[in-house]
Amino acid sequence: MSQAEAFPKAAEGKLADTRLRATLRGATHTIRDRRTAVVAEVGDWEDLRELGRTVKEEALADLGSLLARFEERATAAGATVHWARDAAEACRIVADLITVTEVVKVKSMATQEIGLNEALAARGVHAVETDLAELIVQLADDKPSHLLVPAIHYNRSQIRDLFDASIAAGVDDDPAALAEAARLHLRERFLTASVGVSGANFAIAETGSLVVVESEGNGRMCLTLPDTLISVVGIEKIVPRFADLGVFLRLLPRSSTGERMNPYTSIWTGVTPGDGPQAVHIVLVDNGRTRVLRDPVGRQALHCIRCSACLNVCPVYERVGGHAYGHTYSGPIGAILAPQLTGGHRSLPFASTLCGACYEVCPVKINIPEVLVHLREPPPAEQPVMGAVSAVLSRPRWYRAGLRLARWFAAMAPARRLPWPLSRWTAVRDLPRPEQETFRDWWTRTHGRT
Amino acid sequence: MGARGPGTAREEILARIAAAAVPPARAPRPQAAIREGSTVMLAERIAEYRATVVECTDADLADVLAELLAETVHLVVPSGLPPEWLDRCSMDAVADSPKHPLTAAELDRPGTSVLTGCAVAIARTGTVVLDGGPGQGRRLLTLVPDHHICLVRPGQTVDDVPDALAALPDPARPLTFVSGPSATSDIELRRIEGVHGPRRLNVVIMGDR
Ligand code: SF4
């Protein structure tokens, strides 16, 4: 996984890929416009966002008791609830539950985050991704690059070539034909699968229910047809009450795909005799979430409902794509979540211009710029410098003296580059020239002393 | 397996949460009465998802259904469906029941249609909600066949999502919200109807008289 300098390096390569940039630009702008149109339809959108934010805040404030209630209700309804401290434990729990060699899987950020497919492969179990985009990415042996449209970086002729070489020889590049090819390829697997693996968009404490929001129907297939269903759920997915879904199901589809409602939403509570899987397992995963919870400013990142609206409006994401972030969560949310979840990825909070577009579209009002700045707190080496700067800036007399010094310096050395180590800074920008005369000096000169 | 007690993952995670000491917070939850929805809006918005919408009355229901089922080879119905709905249909309906459950393979036969009612419909989002109640059946009935006809009866349409959640008799039943036929936008964001769920969705909205 990426570390300190990873983002700048990765971004450099991606920026040079003009086809990627064109594909991304087209895609993000299309979803963005759709979102704007359906959001404008909702008269109380701002109130709804605020409600979304406060419900999530309440959920985090009561997280322990809500998880315990969820466990109790889900267990009473016939589900088995497991707890996992980290990715390895979660993968082990899931793998131990599987006795077959193939499982069907519906797109889930949590399972990607914990590296479940790789862990299952190591135990001889093939996890078949069933979302069209995930299937594309899996067939290409690639990684998803967008929370919602994982194959956003592929155009149709690339997908055609991929399908032609793997699941559907001779297929043409009409999107409908490609979708049909995926349908045929997966149908047999759905009808014969004995284990399904999913994530969940929400977990309802009051009822012990899980919610999956999707479009294609592959989610319903995975949730309904197998005998055993295993759902991997981050502990922050908890919402207190069933009625709270009224808030999130209004916010999510409009923010993510720009639809009034996504084609299918499934809600299930434990086992229903005679209908759907008769063995239902839920794995509640921490994997760094409680570390995020400890930070009073940073914990709002756990409110995220993974709509991806912030990715679609982000000028940085639009230019570099999801892979440059080097983590499951990319874009603005990735830039604040990945460093907090892992303690690494320290360059990500700098992968932003702080333009604030992400905050404006976020359906649960996560103040992403605030968290970015908070996470940019300088590393120990820079702290004395920052301390000196703040000492100067908070003392007018020192500040004026500093300015005079800077002017003298600029006159002595007119180059707009600094010597090493400061040259790293001026390699990408010109050194600003101090004004020849400050406003105060000008005022004193033209208006006399104040 | 959900082990409790000191040293288990459960206790450790709960202890970490407690140690984070998140300050209390309460969300306001305005209590509102269930608002009725406009069937005109419902029809419009379902049609925008490229599902076929037919409005009808009690009197012409059987004819409308017969027409929608014209090309159907196998008709599947859940138990509890009012038998008079099928008065004009030429083919025999196969009922799925706890005693005689249909298999996924049977439902997957070409030319299979399924006819169900719904629990509630949402005007603003163009959604029908199924909860497995009478006349709706198990989840796979409305999933595997390629053609789903869903009936919305008078008085079943509510305004928005919160109204629908409040109107459901039992939230613990398996719930499916259906808004148009299955679709994907995964290829260059072009919406394509019909991937894994039924590719044809007909919604029949019954008027008040
Ligand atoms: S941070 Fe907000 S806008 Fe971004 S994915 Fe999460 S919920 Fe959506």
XYZ file of C-alpha atoms and ligand atoms in Angstrom:
667
model
C 0.000 0.000 0.000
C 1.072 3.546 -0.602
C 2.878 5.636 1.921
C 4.128 9.212 2.326
C 5.047 10.205 -1.221
C 2.669 7.810 -2.897
C -0.037 10.206 -4.055
C 2.187 12.752 -5.838
C 4.058 9.965 -7.645
C 0.954 8.030 -8.627
C -0.823 11.209 -9.699
C 2.008 12.171 -12.025
C 1.581 8.988 -14.051
C -2.199 9.251 -14.169
C -2.100 12.889 -15.285
C -0.123 11.861 -18.349
C -2.852 9.405 -19.408
C -5.051 11.595 -21.597
C -7.570 8.883 -22.432
C -8.151 8.277 -18.724
C -8.650 11.980 -18.149
C -11.175 12.293 -20.960
C -13.145 9.244 -19.765
C -13.161 10.479 -16.181
C -14.135 13.988 -17.095
C -17.069 12.824 -19.196
C -18.280 10.427 -16.528
C -17.990 12.679 -13.490
C -19.665 15.580 -15.277
C -22.555 13.404 -16.427
C -23.365 12.142 -12.926
C -22.823 15.585 -11.490
C -25.438 17.132 -13.766
C -27.952 14.380 -13.054
C -27.468 14.872 -9.355
C -28.031 18.614 -9.568
C -31.321 18.094 -11.407
C -32.859 15.587 -8.969
C -31.615 17.403 -5.885
C -33.271 20.614 -7.099
C -36.594 18.716 -7.021
C -36.448 18.273 -3.264
C -37.723 21.428 -1.596
C -36.288 20.659 1.840
C -32.917 19.308 0.647
C -30.866 21.384 3.092
C -33.029 20.334 6.062
C -32.738 16.749 4.896
C -28.929 16.960 4.806
C -28.900 18.397 8.293
C -31.160 15.582 9.463
C -28.855 13.048 7.831
C -25.903 14.576 9.626
C -27.593 14.617 13.039
C -28.858 11.040 12.757
C -25.321 9.886 11.981
C -23.984 11.967 14.841
C -26.469 10.328 17.193
C -25.515 6.898 15.859
C -21.834 7.490 16.615
C -22.616 8.915 20.051
C -24.509 5.728 20.975
C -22.465 3.343 18.846
C -21.767 0.748 21.540
C -25.336 0.353 22.723
C -26.726 0.480 19.177
C -24.392 -2.306 18.056
C -25.424 -4.388 21.046
C -29.093 -3.798 20.235
C -28.512 -4.639 16.576
C -26.832 -7.870 17.582
C -29.666 -8.773 19.927
C -32.427 -8.106 17.364
C -30.629 -9.784 14.466
C -29.863 -12.813 16.638
C -33.479 -13.032 17.787
C -34.477 -13.061 14.095
C -32.208 -16.027 13.404
C -28.964 -14.385 12.236
C -25.526 -15.133 13.692
C -23.511 -12.026 14.533
C -19.697 -12.087 14.534
C -17.282 -9.336 15.536
C -13.915 -8.637 13.923
C -11.247 -6.307 15.261
C -9.360 -6.035 12.001
C -9.235 -7.138 8.384
C -7.421 -10.402 9.054
C -9.922 -11.460 11.708
C -12.873 -10.562 9.459
C -11.442 -12.543 6.545
C -10.770 -15.520 8.790
C -14.351 -15.514 10.113
C -15.798 -15.391 6.586
C -13.430 -18.041 5.233
C -14.223 -20.378 8.130
C -17.927 -20.185 7.284
C -17.407 -21.281 3.673
C -17.181 -24.960 2.757
C -17.605 -24.605 -1.026
C -15.111 -23.484 -3.680
C -17.121 -20.679 -5.262
C -19.255 -17.890 -3.804
C -21.231 -15.107 -5.482
C -20.558 -11.613 -4.313
C -22.241 -8.249 -4.544
C -20.140 -5.084 -4.667
C -19.139 -3.966 -1.223
C -16.580 -1.419 -0.121
C -16.049 -3.174 3.197
C -15.071 -6.506 1.632
C -12.705 -4.689 -0.711
C -11.214 -2.791 2.212
C -10.454 -5.986 4.112
C -9.093 -7.738 0.999
C -11.628 -10.539 1.261
C -11.357 -11.862 -2.297
C -7.602 -12.334 -1.953
C -7.978 -13.966 1.468
C -10.607 -16.372 0.116
C -8.463 -17.169 -2.917
C -5.646 -18.127 -0.562
C -8.048 -20.645 0.981
C -9.075 -22.009 -2.418
C -12.403 -20.148 -2.667
C -13.203 -18.133 -5.776
C -15.375 -15.071 -5.115
C -17.326 -14.194 -8.266
C -17.978 -10.452 -8.485
C -21.457 -9.973 -9.923
C -21.788 -6.225 -10.465
C -21.117 -5.497 -14.106
C -18.402 -3.000 -13.262
C -16.790 -5.241 -10.645
C -16.895 -8.106 -13.117
C -15.075 -5.939 -15.671
C -12.461 -4.991 -13.120
C -12.101 -8.611 -11.969
C -11.756 -9.951 -15.519
C -9.079 -7.325 -16.202
C -7.311 -8.254 -12.975
C -7.481 -4.562 -12.112
C -8.717 -2.593 -9.107
C -11.892 -0.463 -8.865
C -11.306 3.275 -9.280
C -14.590 4.806 -8.144
C -16.819 4.028 -5.158
C -19.904 3.695 -7.269
C -18.777 3.088 -10.849
C -15.685 0.949 -10.268
C -14.972 0.628 -13.986
C -15.379 4.338 -14.678
C -11.912 4.251 -16.221
C -12.903 1.776 -18.981
C -14.594 2.737 -22.220
C -16.784 0.379 -24.201
C -14.179 -0.821 -26.675
C -11.855 -1.744 -23.843
C -14.718 -3.673 -22.210
C -15.533 -5.372 -25.517
C -11.951 -6.575 -25.905
C -11.954 -7.855 -22.367
C -15.244 -9.767 -22.733
C -14.215 -11.086 -26.131
C -11.102 -12.602 -24.592
C -12.835 -14.049 -21.528
C -16.572 -14.635 -21.222
C -18.182 -13.788 -24.560
C -16.148 -14.388 -27.710
C -17.329 -12.306 -30.653
C -19.429 -9.845 -28.642
C -19.743 -6.314 -30.128
C -19.217 -3.046 -28.287
C -22.882 -2.046 -27.940
C -23.405 -1.529 -24.181
C -26.683 -3.489 -24.299
C -24.899 -6.462 -25.868
C -22.175 -6.265 -23.236
C -24.765 -6.223 -20.447
C -26.523 -9.211 -22.015
C -23.207 -11.075 -22.121
C -22.727 -10.435 -18.409
C -26.277 -11.581 -17.693
C -25.748 -14.875 -19.458
C -22.351 -15.411 -17.888
C -23.644 -14.918 -14.346
C -27.136 -16.433 -14.544
C -26.025 -20.021 -14.098
C -23.809 -19.067 -11.186
C -26.634 -17.281 -9.386
C -29.005 -20.189 -9.797
C -26.540 -22.724 -8.445
C -24.606 -20.723 -5.832
C -24.898 -21.952 -2.279
C -23.134 -19.032 -0.572
C -23.617 -15.308 -1.152
C -21.381 -12.574 0.246
C -22.509 -8.968 0.599
C -21.866 -5.749 2.425
C -24.629 -3.443 3.624
C -25.442 0.224 3.176
C -27.194 0.456 6.526
C -27.684 -1.683 9.621
C -30.766 -0.828 11.660
C -30.347 -1.200 15.409
C -34.048 -1.068 16.229
C -34.943 -4.063 14.059
C -31.648 -5.886 13.435
C -32.120 -5.422 9.679
C -29.570 -4.885 6.913
C -30.116 -2.777 3.805
C -28.525 -3.143 0.353
C -29.075 -0.464 -2.279
C -28.344 -1.482 -5.897
C -29.345 -1.263 -9.543
C -28.755 -4.405 -11.523
C -30.530 -7.072 -9.491
C -27.307 -8.992 -8.889
C -27.585 -7.885 -5.274
C -31.062 -9.384 -4.981
C -29.754 -12.581 -6.577
C -26.935 -12.866 -4.034
C -29.193 -11.979 -1.124
C -32.060 -14.278 -2.101
C -30.958 -17.416 -3.942
C -28.063 -18.958 -1.926
C -28.707 -21.056 1.207
C -26.102 -19.109 3.159
C -25.633 -15.354 3.229
C -22.615 -13.681 4.808
C -22.688 -9.894 5.147
C -19.601 -7.904 6.086
C -20.614 -4.641 7.728
C -18.487 -1.785 9.065
C -19.607 -0.820 12.572
C -20.291 2.749 11.415
C -23.153 1.574 9.187
C -25.494 1.531 12.173
C -28.523 3.793 12.187
C -30.733 3.868 15.287
C -34.219 3.371 13.876
C -36.091 1.903 10.961
C -37.708 5.303 10.287
C -34.231 6.833 9.850
C -34.079 5.064 6.495
C -36.653 7.610 5.377
C -33.876 10.177 5.541
C -31.088 8.144 3.960
C -33.099 6.525 1.172
C -34.068 10.044 0.097
C -30.488 11.323 0.269
C -28.500 8.427 -1.160
C -29.839 7.665 -4.672
C -30.161 11.336 -5.588
C -26.600 12.001 -4.437
C -24.990 8.927 -5.922
C -26.471 7.967 -9.277
C -28.581 11.092 -9.640
C -31.783 9.048 -9.649
C -34.926 9.645 -7.615
C -34.547 6.068 -6.486
C -32.211 3.256 -7.432
C -33.916 0.273 -9.128
C -33.676 -2.105 -6.152
C -33.348 -1.756 -2.405
C -33.427 -4.920 -0.273
C -34.012 -4.961 3.466
C -33.845 -8.215 5.412
C -33.981 -9.190 9.044
C -32.335 -12.461 10.019
C -33.916 -15.540 8.504
C -37.401 -15.701 6.972
C -38.565 -19.327 6.888
C -39.172 -20.452 3.306
C -37.903 -17.189 1.786
C -34.241 -16.563 0.996
C -31.116 -17.842 2.765
C -31.765 -20.020 5.802
C -28.307 -19.395 7.294
C -27.601 -15.692 7.742
C -24.277 -14.409 9.108
C -23.306 -10.838 9.860
C -19.680 -9.854 10.478
C -19.336 -6.492 12.256
C -15.939 -5.028 11.403
C -13.894 -2.414 13.256
C -10.649 -2.342 11.211
C -9.598 1.144 12.285
C -13.023 2.695 12.715
C -12.687 3.036 16.486
C -9.383 4.819 15.898
C -11.231 7.352 13.707
C -13.901 7.637 16.398
C -11.352 8.925 18.904
C -10.632 12.078 16.900
C -13.256 14.751 17.654
C -12.704 16.513 14.317
C -11.950 13.485 12.172
C -14.775 11.226 13.349
C -17.324 12.885 11.069
C -15.690 10.889 8.253
C -17.584 7.900 9.700
C -20.885 9.563 8.720
C -20.134 8.761 5.085
C -22.861 6.856 3.233
C -20.531 6.171 0.238
C -22.617 8.050 -2.292
C -19.506 9.228 -4.199
C -20.913 12.714 -4.880
C -17.708 14.209 -3.492
C -15.605 12.265 -6.015
C -17.674 13.504 -8.917
C -17.199 17.181 -8.064
C -13.549 16.986 -7.033
C -11.124 18.729 -9.430
C -8.274 16.540 -8.176
C -10.186 13.239 -8.572
C -11.349 14.285 -12.028
C -7.746 14.593 -13.163
C -6.045 11.641 -11.507
C -8.808 9.041 -10.978
C -9.237 6.688 -8.058
C -6.099 4.553 -8.327
C -3.701 7.376 -7.481
C -5.121 7.439 -3.954
C -3.764 3.960 -3.333
C -6.629 2.896 -1.056
C -10.146 1.430 -1.362
C -11.607 4.838 -0.541
C -10.563 7.475 -3.049
C -11.459 11.073 -3.798
C -12.142 13.588 -1.028
C -13.632 11.005 1.336
C -10.654 8.728 0.738
C -8.288 11.574 1.498
C -9.755 11.907 4.998
C -10.764 8.311 5.676
C -7.746 6.325 4.474
C -5.163 8.145 6.650
C -7.394 7.878 9.703
C -8.316 4.219 9.227
C -4.758 3.108 8.634
C -2.486 5.667 10.282
C -0.575 5.766 6.958
C -1.352 7.460 3.638
C -0.027 10.726 5.028
C 0.180 12.437 1.628
C -3.551 12.082 0.941
C -4.800 15.049 3.010
C -2.689 17.199 0.692
C -4.426 15.782 -2.403
C -6.935 18.605 -2.388
C -7.245 22.242 -3.342
C -9.624 22.875 -0.413
C -12.145 24.287 -2.889
C -15.006 23.045 -0.720
C -17.134 21.533 -3.510
C -17.175 18.177 -1.693
C -18.631 19.705 1.464
C -21.413 21.335 -0.532
C -22.609 18.151 -2.180
C -22.123 15.777 0.744
C -25.597 14.495 1.687
C -24.611 14.112 5.341
C -22.665 17.383 5.459
C -19.232 16.014 6.255
C -16.960 19.049 6.432
C -14.233 17.435 4.359
C -12.050 20.581 4.018
C -12.079 20.984 7.794
C -10.884 17.423 8.317
C -8.275 17.762 5.541
C -6.752 20.803 7.206
C -6.903 19.079 10.576
C -5.071 16.045 9.191
C -2.436 18.266 7.572
C -1.050 19.144 11.019
C 2.653 19.310 10.200
C 4.896 16.366 11.002
C 7.354 16.917 13.922
C 10.236 18.072 11.666
C 8.270 21.043 10.391
C 6.897 22.088 13.742
C 9.770 24.460 14.793
C 9.462 26.256 11.442
C 5.712 26.566 11.825
C 6.209 27.739 15.399
C 8.602 30.461 14.259
C 6.234 31.569 11.513
C 3.328 31.827 13.902
C 5.453 33.757 16.422
C 6.345 36.291 13.722
C 2.818 36.540 12.356
C 1.329 37.206 15.773
C 3.705 40.124 16.528
C 3.154 43.159 14.241
C 6.581 44.598 14.902
C 8.406 41.344 14.077
C 6.182 40.934 11.064
C 7.093 44.393 9.677
C 10.738 43.760 10.317
C 10.398 40.406 8.546
C 8.825 42.057 5.509
C 11.630 44.598 5.271
C 14.114 41.749 5.469
C 12.265 39.868 2.712
C 12.299 42.933 0.437
C 16.009 43.371 1.006
C 16.511 39.697 0.278
C 14.471 39.835 -2.925
C 16.453 42.837 -4.126
C 19.715 41.023 -3.435
C 18.654 37.761 -5.091
C 16.062 38.353 -7.806
C 15.728 34.640 -8.747
C 12.316 33.093 -8.118
C 13.797 29.785 -7.005
C 15.048 28.955 -3.557
C 18.152 26.921 -2.738
C 17.823 23.331 -1.448
C 15.947 22.132 0.618
C 13.427 24.874 -0.104
C 13.910 24.269 -3.821
C 11.435 21.401 -3.522
C 8.780 24.000 -2.897
C 9.786 26.373 -5.692
C 10.163 23.541 -8.186
C 6.398 23.649 -8.709
C 5.640 27.327 -8.068
C 7.276 30.729 -8.401
C 8.484 32.372 -5.263
C 6.134 35.284 -4.676
C 7.838 38.690 -4.670
C 7.167 40.869 -1.680
C 5.481 44.146 -2.628
C 7.918 47.034 -2.781
C 5.745 49.000 -0.391
C 3.259 47.654 2.142
C -0.219 49.104 2.534
C 0.755 50.527 5.915
C 3.852 52.190 4.514
C 1.834 53.607 1.634
C -0.793 54.970 4.040
C 1.815 56.569 6.225
C 3.523 58.139 3.214
C 0.370 59.545 1.605
C -1.820 60.314 4.652
C 0.732 61.018 7.337
C 0.953 59.107 10.583
C -2.218 57.592 12.019
C -19.287 -17.163 16.902
C -20.386 -13.936 18.546
C -18.370 -14.906 21.589
C -18.708 -12.732 24.667
C -16.587 -12.160 27.693
C -13.204 -10.605 28.359
C -10.671 -10.721 25.534
C -13.208 -11.444 22.793
C -13.393 -9.226 19.721
C -16.835 -8.114 20.814
C -15.722 -6.862 24.209
C -12.599 -5.268 22.803
C -14.447 -3.331 20.116
C -17.090 -2.179 22.611
C -14.312 -1.092 24.992
C -12.581 0.871 22.213
C -15.875 2.599 21.431
C -16.416 3.489 25.074
C -12.844 4.816 25.288
C -13.491 7.172 22.365
C -15.945 9.005 24.669
C -18.081 10.532 21.920
C -20.260 13.288 23.407
C -24.025 12.632 23.432
C -26.089 13.787 20.458
C -29.785 13.557 19.587
C -31.350 13.928 16.181
C -34.739 15.641 15.963
C -37.286 13.260 14.493
C -40.339 15.204 13.363
C -43.378 12.930 13.639
C -45.653 13.376 10.669
C -48.856 11.620 9.621
C -48.684 9.348 6.577
C -49.334 11.482 3.513
C -51.345 10.092 0.628
C -49.607 10.153 -2.756
C -50.737 11.157 -6.195
C -51.297 8.206 -8.526
C -50.755 10.547 -11.464
C -47.267 11.350 -10.187
C -46.658 7.657 -9.475
C -47.584 6.722 -13.048
C -45.415 9.469 -14.494
C -42.350 8.663 -12.467
C -42.495 4.894 -12.947
C -42.804 5.493 -16.689
C -39.626 7.595 -16.574
C -37.743 4.465 -15.512
C -38.970 2.872 -18.723
C -41.421 0.535 -17.090
C -44.844 0.213 -18.723
C -47.612 1.786 -16.686
C -51.281 0.997 -17.271
C -54.051 2.723 -15.374
C -57.300 0.831 -15.037
C -60.453 0.315 -12.996
C -61.929 -2.704 -11.264
C -64.103 -3.310 -14.294
C -61.373 -3.536 -16.924
C -58.619 -5.051 -14.749
C -59.053 -8.586 -16.032
C -58.889 -7.367 -19.654
C -55.806 -5.269 -19.008
C -54.032 -8.233 -17.437
C -55.001 -10.555 -20.261
C -53.441 -8.106 -22.689
C -50.211 -7.724 -20.718
C -49.947 -11.505 -20.518
C -50.564 -12.059 -24.215
C -47.089 -13.431 -24.902
C -46.651 -15.257 -21.633
C -46.083 -19.002 -21.695
C -45.889 -19.700 -17.954
C -47.758 -17.517 -15.484
C -46.660 -17.675 -11.866
C -48.639 -16.192 -8.988
C -48.043 -16.067 -5.245
C -50.599 -17.530 -2.901
C -53.195 -15.055 -1.711
C -53.673 -13.364 -5.069
C -57.385 -12.563 -5.686
C -58.471 -15.230 -8.217
C -60.838 -12.889 -10.079
C -57.820 -10.921 -11.372
C -57.184 -13.780 -13.746
C -60.726 -14.259 -15.032
C -59.838 -13.347 -18.602
C -56.442 -14.957 -18.874
C -56.201 -17.874 -21.231
C -53.361 -19.737 -19.536
C -53.345 -21.549 -16.218
C -51.520 -19.825 -13.417
C -49.103 -21.836 -11.310
C -49.328 -20.827 -7.663
C -46.237 -20.772 -5.480
C -47.053 -21.826 -1.943
C -45.193 -23.062 1.125
C -46.455 -26.577 0.318
C -45.493 -26.410 -3.340
C -42.613 -23.975 -3.659
C -41.338 -23.357 -7.184
C -37.616 -23.719 -7.800
C -35.419 -20.996 -9.253
C -34.894 -23.170 -12.330
C -38.672 -23.394 -12.878
C -38.999 -19.630 -12.567
C -36.145 -19.158 -15.019
C -37.945 -20.855 -17.923
C -38.270 -18.579 -20.974
C -41.672 -16.923 -21.282
C -42.355 -16.859 -17.542
C -44.291 -13.948 -16.095
C -45.132 -13.273 -12.479
C -48.127 -11.292 -11.278
C -48.167 -9.777 -7.792
C -49.678 -7.019 -5.725
C -47.581 -4.730 -3.539
C -47.553 -3.479 0.053
C -47.352 0.226 -0.736
C -46.272 2.509 -3.606
C -44.296 5.757 -3.423
C -45.417 8.533 -5.766
C -42.416 10.839 -5.509
C -39.841 8.210 -6.367
C -41.935 5.955 -8.629
C -41.437 2.938 -6.380
C -43.440 -0.165 -5.502
C -42.589 -1.858 -2.211
C -43.033 -5.612 -1.749
C -43.053 -7.105 1.745
C -43.903 -10.748 1.110
C -47.459 -10.247 2.367
C -50.511 -11.894 0.734
C -50.442 -11.667 -3.053
C -46.732 -10.773 -3.121
C -44.924 -13.993 -2.396
C -41.333 -14.931 -1.749
C -38.544 -12.671 -2.976
C -37.326 -14.945 -5.740
C -40.766 -14.952 -7.405
C -40.340 -11.333 -8.489
C -36.638 -11.717 -9.228
C -35.983 -14.710 -11.453
C -38.782 -14.433 -14.072
C -38.001 -12.008 -16.890
C -41.406 -10.278 -16.681
C -43.061 -8.835 -13.579
C -46.536 -7.341 -13.474
C -47.231 -5.481 -10.254
C -50.634 -4.169 -9.219
C -51.120 -1.053 -7.123
C -54.556 -0.913 -5.569
C -56.550 2.206 -4.609
C -55.317 3.721 -1.368
C -51.881 2.093 -1.583
C -50.012 5.115 -2.937
C -48.223 7.341 -0.428
C -46.261 10.520 -0.996
C -42.610 9.824 -0.145
C -40.232 7.265 1.349
C -40.889 8.114 5.043
C -44.631 7.628 4.479
C -44.006 4.227 2.942
C -41.815 3.090 5.833
C -44.506 4.171 8.291
C -47.215 2.412 6.278
C -45.500 -0.994 6.254
C -47.193 -3.357 8.696
C -44.005 -5.156 9.764
C -40.502 -3.839 8.977
C -38.974 -7.196 9.872
C -40.466 -8.884 6.807
C -38.140 -9.142 3.812
C -38.644 -5.898 1.894
C -37.882 -5.084 -1.725
C -38.202 -1.572 -3.134
C -38.570 -1.706 -6.908
C -38.121 1.448 -8.993
C -38.210 0.450 -12.616
C -36.720 -2.610 -14.280
C -33.231 -3.721 -13.343
C -30.662 -1.409 -14.923
C -26.971 -0.687 -15.127
C -25.041 2.444 -15.969
C -21.675 0.795 -15.640
C -20.643 1.141 -19.278
C -19.879 4.768 -20.084
C -22.769 5.689 -17.786
C -25.327 4.772 -20.404
C -28.403 3.406 -18.691
C -29.286 -0.043 -19.976
C -32.490 -1.639 -18.756
C -32.487 -5.247 -17.740
C -29.474 -6.935 -16.333
C -30.255 -9.589 -13.736
C -33.718 -8.729 -12.485
C -36.866 -8.812 -14.644
C -36.208 -6.950 -17.863
C -39.879 -6.095 -18.321
C -41.762 -4.396 -15.505
C -45.432 -3.515 -15.917
C -47.138 -1.571 -13.173
C -50.925 -1.579 -13.194
C -52.397 1.273 -11.180
C -56.041 0.804 -10.248
C -58.213 3.912 -9.987
C -60.749 4.493 -7.227
C -63.771 3.464 -9.201
S -18.163 11.920 2.069
Fe -20.238 12.609 1.699
S -20.279 13.037 -0.503
Fe -18.433 11.799 -0.137
S -19.080 9.673 -0.488
Fe -19.321 10.083 1.707
S -21.445 10.740 1.937
Fe -20.961 10.924 -0.230
